[in-house]
Amino acid sequence: LPFESMMHLHAEVGGAVDSVVPITVREFRVDDEKCWDDFVRACPEATFFHLSGWKGIIERVFHHRTRYLLAERGDRIVGVLPLAEVKSRLFGHAVTSLPFGVYGGCAVTDQAAIAPLHAAAATYAESTGAAHLEMRNRFAREPGWPRQDLYVTFRKELLPDAEANMNAIPRKQRAMVRKGIKAGLASEIDETVDRFFDLYADNVHRHGTPPFPRAYFAELKRVFGDACEAMIVVDAERRPVSGVLSFYFRDEVLPYYAGDYTTARDLAANDFKYWELMRRACERGLRVFDYGRSKRGTGSFDFKKNWGFEPEPLQYEYQLFKTDRVPENNPLNPKYQLMIRTWRRLPRPVVNFIGPYLVRSLG
């Protein structure tokens, strides 16, 4: 037979075998780490938050129970679903894919794996007594499930030339970047998260949000190594003014946590920061700049749009068990406004001490 005919026959036989061999779902085992991560890195639907390293971080730092599920057809992994249970008197009881991540849900190479993975997740969530199951999908999976229309993501392909990327930034934001350059700002890559944490903690305090513990960022760096990078912007006197902790996955960069001092505004340090990250990513040959998640109607949303990024709605889907409405555990909820105003007035040492106990329940 000609080669093309042989390949066509092979595809037909493979499809027939797949239709006979059922998909099974089982729980992640310790020796699955390599095959899980190999699958995630090869699966077009997977994200940085599907990597197995998050499992240990969520368990060790936040002390939440996890349930990682693999879907297999025969001896082939065809889908994964990371889950974690977050139980809080203040914010409720949920099983989520994935808390502390902006993306999650199923990552599959066989669409038939979605239904059994969701069924196994629902069974697990109900067994814990959770009020709901949350899937932080980039794309819609379950048309019949309630959905939250609050979050969007901003992603854009990088051009191969740094100057072309600079020229692609809208004029007003480009002027801010150039202002930072003229002010003598520079970027440095840190091997530790210490300087970044100080910038981050100062920033979240001003916004009335409890900080993650320093140990969380140190653990991210330890587990993900060079795929987790702290970049610090320093002024002309080499004093830190702004910083960002970014994740690298395949050919993408995702600036994920950020912080600054109040001095950053007059120096345009935040615009300079994201330009420097973009420039460095371009020089590394990366293809996608993922500006990350924002809530509609916020300053973060407007800032990213002003950079020329278009919002893509995130399809966060829910299966409700002990509630009749999608949860609203976010700072835009009016019931949290008094808490936010009070938090801003507390001394920094107090919020750094208490904050980690609160933030572990936010997910």
Short mmCIF file of C-alpha atoms in Angstrom, two decimals:
data_model
loop_
_atom_site.label_atom_id
_atom_site.label_comp_id
_atom_site.label_asym_id
_atom_site.label_seq_id
_atom_site.Cartn_x
_atom_site.Cartn_y
_atom_site.Cartn_z
CA LEU A 1 0.00 0.00 0.00
CA PRO A 2 1.17 3.58 -0.61
CA PHE A 3 2.36 5.40 2.51
CA GLU A 4 -0.66 7.74 2.53
CA SER A 5 -3.05 4.79 2.37
CA MET A 6 -1.20 3.03 5.20
CA MET A 7 -1.43 6.14 7.39
CA HIS A 8 -5.15 6.51 6.65
CA LEU A 9 -5.69 2.86 7.56
CA HIS A 10 -3.66 3.32 10.76
CA ALA A 11 -5.80 6.33 11.75
CA GLU A 12 -8.99 4.37 11.11
CA VAL A 13 -7.75 1.43 13.19
CA GLY A 14 -6.60 3.78 15.96
CA GLY A 15 -9.97 5.48 16.02
CA ALA A 16 -11.74 2.14 16.18
CA VAL A 17 -9.53 1.03 19.08
CA ASP A 18 -10.21 4.29 20.92
CA SER A 19 -13.93 3.79 20.53
CA VAL A 20 -13.65 0.34 22.13
CA VAL A 21 -11.18 1.05 24.93
CA PRO A 22 -13.07 2.94 27.66
CA ILE A 23 -11.80 6.02 29.46
CA THR A 24 -11.11 5.47 33.15
CA VAL A 25 -10.45 8.07 35.82
CA ARG A 26 -8.14 7.55 38.77
CA GLU A 27 -6.39 9.62 41.41
CA PHE A 28 -2.86 10.96 41.00
CA ARG A 29 -0.09 8.87 42.60
CA VAL A 30 3.35 10.01 43.67
CA ASP A 31 5.03 8.21 40.76
CA ASP A 32 2.72 9.98 38.28
CA GLU A 33 4.49 13.33 38.58
CA LYS A 34 6.67 13.00 35.47
CA CYS A 35 3.99 11.59 33.18
CA TRP A 36 1.47 14.17 34.46
CA ASP A 37 3.83 17.07 33.72
CA ASP A 38 4.90 15.60 30.37
CA PHE A 39 1.23 15.47 29.41
CA VAL A 40 0.58 19.03 30.63
CA ARG A 41 3.53 20.46 28.70
CA ALA A 42 2.36 18.73 25.51
CA CYS A 43 -1.40 19.37 25.86
CA PRO A 44 -2.49 22.54 24.00
CA GLU A 45 -5.32 23.11 26.50
CA ALA A 46 -3.08 22.94 29.59
CA THR A 47 -1.67 25.92 31.47
CA PHE A 48 1.06 26.59 34.00
CA PHE A 49 -1.52 25.97 36.75
CA HIS A 50 -2.03 22.38 35.61
CA LEU A 51 1.56 21.44 36.54
CA SER A 52 1.80 18.95 39.39
CA GLY A 53 4.03 21.26 41.47
CA TRP A 54 0.95 23.21 42.58
CA LYS A 55 -0.34 20.17 44.43
CA GLY A 56 2.45 20.20 47.00
CA ILE A 57 2.42 24.00 47.30
CA ILE A 58 -1.31 24.06 48.09
CA GLU A 59 -0.90 21.27 50.63
CA ARG A 60 2.29 22.50 52.34
CA VAL A 61 1.74 26.26 52.37
CA PHE A 62 -2.04 26.50 52.70
CA HIS A 63 -2.83 23.08 54.25
CA HIS A 64 -5.71 22.38 51.86
CA ARG A 65 -6.63 18.90 50.70
CA THR A 66 -6.09 18.21 47.01
CA ARG A 67 -7.50 15.62 44.61
CA TYR A 68 -5.68 15.37 41.28
CA LEU A 69 -7.45 13.23 38.67
CA LEU A 70 -6.09 11.50 35.57
CA ALA A 71 -8.23 10.24 32.70
CA GLU A 72 -6.70 7.35 30.77
CA ARG A 73 -7.68 5.45 27.66
CA GLY A 74 -5.80 2.21 28.03
CA ASP A 75 -2.28 3.15 29.06
CA ARG A 76 -2.47 6.69 27.62
CA ILE A 77 -3.25 9.80 29.66
CA VAL A 78 -5.94 11.73 27.78
CA GLY A 79 -6.87 14.30 30.41
CA VAL A 80 -6.02 15.76 33.81
CA LEU A 81 -8.02 17.74 36.36
CA PRO A 82 -6.36 19.32 39.44
CA LEU A 83 -8.70 19.99 42.38
CA ALA A 84 -8.32 21.46 45.86
CA GLU A 85 -10.77 21.82 48.72
CA VAL A 86 -10.94 25.21 50.44
CA LYS A 87 -13.02 25.32 53.61
CA SER A 88 -13.59 28.61 55.43
CA ARG A 89 -16.14 29.98 57.88
CA LEU A 90 -15.77 33.41 56.30
CA PHE A 91 -15.72 32.54 52.59
CA GLY A 92 -17.49 29.20 52.41
CA HIS A 93 -16.64 25.65 51.41
CA ALA A 94 -15.66 24.85 47.83
CA VAL A 95 -13.75 22.44 45.64
CA THR A 96 -11.96 24.43 42.97
CA SER A 97 -9.77 23.86 39.93
CA LEU A 98 -7.61 25.59 40.87
CA PRO A 99 -7.44 27.88 43.91
CA PHE A 100 -4.66 30.48 43.74
CA GLY A 101 -4.65 30.03 39.96
CA VAL A 102 -6.48 32.05 37.33
CA TYR A 103 -6.83 29.06 34.99
CA GLY A 104 -7.82 25.48 35.71
CA GLY A 105 -10.44 22.91 34.85
CA CYS A 106 -9.86 19.92 32.59
CA ALA A 107 -6.94 19.80 30.20
CA VAL A 108 -7.61 17.04 27.67
CA THR A 109 -6.40 15.66 24.36
CA ASP A 110 -9.60 13.61 24.02
CA GLN A 111 -12.85 15.54 24.45
CA ALA A 112 -14.55 12.36 25.64
CA ALA A 113 -12.49 12.62 28.84
CA ILE A 114 -14.29 15.75 30.04
CA ALA A 115 -17.55 14.07 31.13
CA PRO A 116 -15.95 11.35 33.31
CA LEU A 117 -13.51 13.85 34.85
CA HIS A 118 -16.37 16.22 35.72
CA ALA A 119 -18.42 13.33 37.11
CA ALA A 120 -15.51 12.21 39.33
CA ALA A 121 -14.94 15.80 40.47
CA ALA A 122 -18.61 16.27 41.36
CA THR A 123 -18.66 13.00 43.31
CA TYR A 124 -15.59 14.07 45.25
CA ALA A 125 -16.89 17.60 45.91
CA GLU A 126 -20.23 16.32 47.21
CA SER A 127 -18.44 13.82 49.46
CA THR A 128 -16.55 16.68 51.15
CA GLY A 129 -19.75 18.59 51.90
CA ALA A 130 -18.69 21.48 49.66
CA ALA A 131 -21.32 24.03 48.67
CA HIS A 132 -20.09 24.13 45.09
CA LEU A 133 -17.57 22.91 42.55
CA GLU A 134 -15.73 25.60 40.55
CA MET A 135 -13.93 25.13 37.23
CA ARG A 136 -11.71 28.05 36.22
CA ASN A 137 -11.85 27.34 32.50
CA ARG A 138 -10.50 29.47 29.72
CA PHE A 139 -13.10 27.95 27.41
CA ALA A 140 -16.71 26.87 28.04
CA ARG A 141 -17.15 23.20 28.93
CA GLU A 142 -20.62 22.79 30.43
CA PRO A 143 -23.33 24.95 28.78
CA GLY A 144 -25.86 23.93 31.44
CA TRP A 145 -23.76 24.98 34.44
CA PRO A 146 -24.05 28.45 36.01
CA ARG A 147 -21.25 30.77 34.93
CA GLN A 148 -19.60 33.87 36.39
CA ASP A 149 -19.25 36.77 33.96
CA LEU A 150 -16.74 38.81 35.94
CA TYR A 151 -13.22 37.84 34.95
CA VAL A 152 -11.35 38.28 31.70
CA THR A 153 -7.83 37.49 30.61
CA PHE A 154 -5.53 39.53 28.39
CA ARG A 155 -3.23 37.67 26.01
CA LYS A 156 -1.29 38.94 23.02
CA GLU A 157 1.26 37.50 20.62
CA LEU A 158 4.69 39.07 20.84
CA LEU A 159 6.38 40.37 17.71
CA PRO A 160 9.87 38.97 17.05
CA ASP A 161 11.56 42.39 17.31
CA ALA A 162 11.70 44.40 20.56
CA GLU A 163 11.30 47.75 18.83
CA ALA A 164 8.25 46.48 16.95
CA ASN A 165 6.69 45.53 20.28
CA MET A 166 7.45 49.01 21.62
CA ASN A 167 5.77 50.61 18.59
CA ALA A 168 2.73 48.34 19.02
CA ILE A 169 2.03 49.86 22.47
CA PRO A 170 -0.59 52.63 22.16
CA ARG A 171 0.92 56.11 22.13
CA LYS A 172 -0.06 57.22 25.65
CA GLN A 173 1.31 54.10 27.35
CA ARG A 174 4.39 54.15 25.13
CA ALA A 175 5.09 57.67 26.38
CA MET A 176 4.91 56.39 29.96
CA VAL A 177 7.41 53.64 29.18
CA ARG A 178 9.78 56.18 27.66
CA LYS A 179 9.33 58.39 30.73
CA GLY A 180 10.58 55.50 32.89
CA ILE A 181 13.54 54.97 30.58
CA LYS A 182 14.46 58.66 30.74
CA ALA A 183 14.20 58.57 34.54
CA GLY A 184 17.06 56.06 34.59
CA LEU A 185 15.01 53.02 35.64
CA ALA A 186 16.54 49.60 35.17
CA SER A 187 15.43 46.00 35.74
CA GLU A 188 17.22 43.27 37.68
CA ILE A 189 16.50 39.57 38.07
CA ASP A 190 16.67 38.35 41.68
CA GLU A 191 17.53 34.84 42.79
CA THR A 192 15.38 35.22 45.90
CA VAL A 193 11.89 36.67 46.49
CA ASP A 194 12.92 38.97 49.36
CA ARG A 195 12.90 42.33 47.58
CA PHE A 196 9.82 41.35 45.63
CA PHE A 197 7.92 40.43 48.78
CA ASP A 198 8.54 43.83 50.39
CA LEU A 199 7.16 45.58 47.29
CA TYR A 200 4.21 43.20 47.06
CA ALA A 201 3.27 43.46 50.75
CA ASP A 202 3.35 47.25 50.65
CA ASN A 203 1.10 47.27 47.57
CA VAL A 204 -1.59 44.87 48.82
CA HIS A 205 -1.75 46.70 52.16
CA ARG A 206 -2.60 49.94 50.34
CA HIS A 207 -5.34 48.10 48.45
CA GLY A 208 -6.82 46.59 51.62
CA THR A 209 -6.00 42.99 50.72
CA PRO A 210 -4.33 40.44 53.01
CA PRO A 211 -0.90 39.33 51.75
CA PHE A 212 0.25 35.85 50.96
CA PRO A 213 3.08 34.74 53.25
CA ARG A 214 6.66 35.22 52.18
CA ALA A 215 7.03 31.43 52.42
CA TYR A 216 4.53 31.00 49.58
CA PHE A 217 6.66 32.97 47.13
CA ALA A 218 9.81 31.21 48.30
CA GLU A 219 8.09 27.87 47.71
CA LEU A 220 6.97 28.91 44.21
CA LYS A 221 10.58 29.74 43.41
CA ARG A 222 11.87 26.51 44.93
CA VAL A 223 9.37 24.25 43.15
CA PHE A 224 9.32 25.88 39.72
CA GLY A 225 12.91 27.11 39.57
CA ASP A 226 13.69 29.22 36.51
CA ALA A 227 10.03 29.03 35.44
CA CYS A 228 9.29 31.40 38.34
CA GLU A 229 11.21 34.67 38.11
CA ALA A 230 11.32 37.81 40.26
CA MET A 231 12.15 40.96 38.30
CA ILE A 232 12.81 44.18 40.24
CA VAL A 233 12.72 47.71 38.84
CA VAL A 234 15.24 50.03 40.48
CA ASP A 235 15.54 53.81 40.20
CA ALA A 236 18.64 55.77 39.19
CA GLU A 237 20.03 55.28 42.74
CA ARG A 238 19.36 51.49 42.46
CA ARG A 239 16.54 51.61 45.02
CA PRO A 240 13.72 49.11 44.40
CA VAL A 241 10.49 50.80 43.33
CA SER A 242 8.47 48.06 41.63
CA GLY A 243 8.58 44.33 41.03
CA VAL A 244 6.82 41.44 39.35
CA LEU A 245 6.87 37.67 39.87
CA SER A 246 6.31 35.92 36.54
CA PHE A 247 5.69 32.35 35.40
CA TYR A 248 7.14 30.88 32.22
CA PHE A 249 5.32 28.06 30.47
CA ARG A 250 6.23 26.74 27.03
CA ASP A 251 6.55 29.88 24.86
CA GLU A 252 4.55 32.17 27.17
CA VAL A 253 5.30 34.56 30.00
CA LEU A 254 2.67 35.33 32.64
CA PRO A 255 3.34 38.27 35.02
CA TYR A 256 1.36 36.98 37.98
CA TYR A 257 2.10 38.84 41.22
CA ALA A 258 3.19 42.45 41.32
CA GLY A 259 3.99 45.16 43.83
CA ASP A 260 5.39 48.64 44.13
CA TYR A 261 6.09 51.51 46.48
CA THR A 262 4.21 54.80 46.17
CA THR A 263 7.30 56.33 44.52
CA ALA A 264 6.66 54.15 41.46
CA ARG A 265 3.83 56.33 40.16
CA ASP A 266 5.84 59.50 39.52
CA LEU A 267 8.56 57.47 37.82
CA ALA A 268 6.15 55.51 35.55
CA ALA A 269 7.83 52.44 37.03
CA ASN A 270 4.91 50.08 36.49
CA ASP A 271 4.67 50.84 32.77
CA PHE A 272 8.44 50.44 32.54
CA LYS A 273 8.21 47.16 34.47
CA TYR A 274 5.86 45.48 32.03
CA TRP A 275 7.78 46.80 29.05
CA GLU A 276 11.01 45.37 30.46
CA LEU A 277 9.31 42.01 30.99
CA MET A 278 8.00 42.14 27.42
CA ARG A 279 11.40 43.13 26.06
CA ARG A 280 13.16 40.34 27.93
CA ALA A 281 10.52 37.82 26.78
CA CYS A 282 11.02 38.92 23.17
CA GLU A 283 14.79 38.49 23.48
CA ARG A 284 14.20 34.96 24.83
CA GLY A 285 12.14 34.10 21.76
CA LEU A 286 8.85 33.76 23.61
CA ARG A 287 5.65 34.06 21.61
CA VAL A 288 2.85 35.08 24.01
CA PHE A 289 2.59 37.76 26.69
CA ASP A 290 -0.22 36.76 29.07
CA TYR A 291 -1.19 39.85 31.04
CA GLY A 292 -3.34 37.68 33.28
CA ARG A 293 -6.76 37.97 34.84
CA SER A 294 -8.64 41.13 35.73
CA LYS A 295 -12.13 41.90 36.94
CA ARG A 296 -14.36 43.97 34.70
CA GLY A 297 -14.74 47.57 35.83
CA THR A 298 -11.40 47.79 37.68
CA GLY A 299 -8.27 49.88 37.24
CA SER A 300 -6.32 46.75 36.33
CA PHE A 301 -8.77 46.04 33.50
CA ASP A 302 -8.40 49.58 32.12
CA PHE A 303 -4.61 49.53 32.48
CA LYS A 304 -4.27 46.40 30.34
CA LYS A 305 -6.68 47.68 27.70
CA ASN A 306 -4.61 50.84 27.49
CA TRP A 307 -1.67 48.64 26.52
CA GLY A 308 -3.59 47.48 23.45
CA PHE A 309 -4.66 44.10 24.85
CA GLU A 310 -8.20 42.90 24.17
CA PRO A 311 -10.12 41.16 26.99
CA GLU A 312 -11.06 37.50 26.55
CA PRO A 313 -13.89 36.37 28.87
CA LEU A 314 -12.95 33.56 31.23
CA GLN A 315 -15.52 30.78 31.47
CA TYR A 316 -15.65 30.05 35.20
CA GLU A 317 -18.31 27.35 35.55
CA TYR A 318 -19.97 26.04 38.71
CA GLN A 319 -21.86 23.00 39.88
CA LEU A 320 -23.95 24.07 42.87
CA PHE A 321 -24.76 21.65 45.70
CA LYS A 322 -25.74 23.62 48.82
CA THR A 323 -26.37 27.04 47.32
CA ASP A 324 -28.57 28.44 44.59
CA ARG A 325 -26.21 31.17 43.38
CA VAL A 326 -22.66 31.57 42.16
CA PRO A 327 -20.35 32.77 44.99
CA GLU A 328 -19.02 36.34 44.94
CA ASN A 329 -15.83 36.10 46.99
CA ASN A 330 -14.07 39.10 45.48
CA PRO A 331 -13.25 42.67 46.56
CA LEU A 332 -16.06 44.12 44.42
CA ASN A 333 -18.66 42.49 46.65
CA PRO A 334 -20.13 45.36 48.79
CA LYS A 335 -20.18 43.22 51.93
CA TYR A 336 -16.36 43.20 52.00
CA GLN A 337 -15.90 46.98 51.69
CA LEU A 338 -15.83 47.69 55.42
CA MET A 339 -13.29 44.91 55.90
CA ILE A 340 -11.09 46.39 53.17
CA ARG A 341 -11.22 49.91 54.64
CA THR A 342 -10.36 48.56 58.10
CA TRP A 343 -7.49 46.49 56.73
CA ARG A 344 -5.89 49.52 55.11
CA ARG A 345 -5.65 51.26 58.49
CA LEU A 346 -3.89 48.38 60.27
CA PRO A 347 -0.09 48.59 60.77
CA ARG A 348 2.02 46.67 58.25
CA PRO A 349 3.50 44.22 60.81
CA VAL A 350 -0.03 43.31 61.91
CA VAL A 351 -1.35 42.66 58.40
CA ASN A 352 1.76 40.65 57.47
CA PHE A 353 1.16 38.47 60.53
CA ILE A 354 -2.61 38.03 60.24
CA GLY A 355 -2.90 38.17 56.45
CA PRO A 356 -1.64 34.65 55.63
CA TYR A 357 -4.30 33.12 57.89
CA LEU A 358 -7.02 34.95 55.97
CA VAL A 359 -5.67 34.67 52.44
CA ARG A 360 -5.38 30.88 52.59
CA SER A 361 -9.19 30.77 52.60
CA LEU A 362 -9.64 33.03 49.59
CA GLY A 363 -8.26 30.72 46.95
#
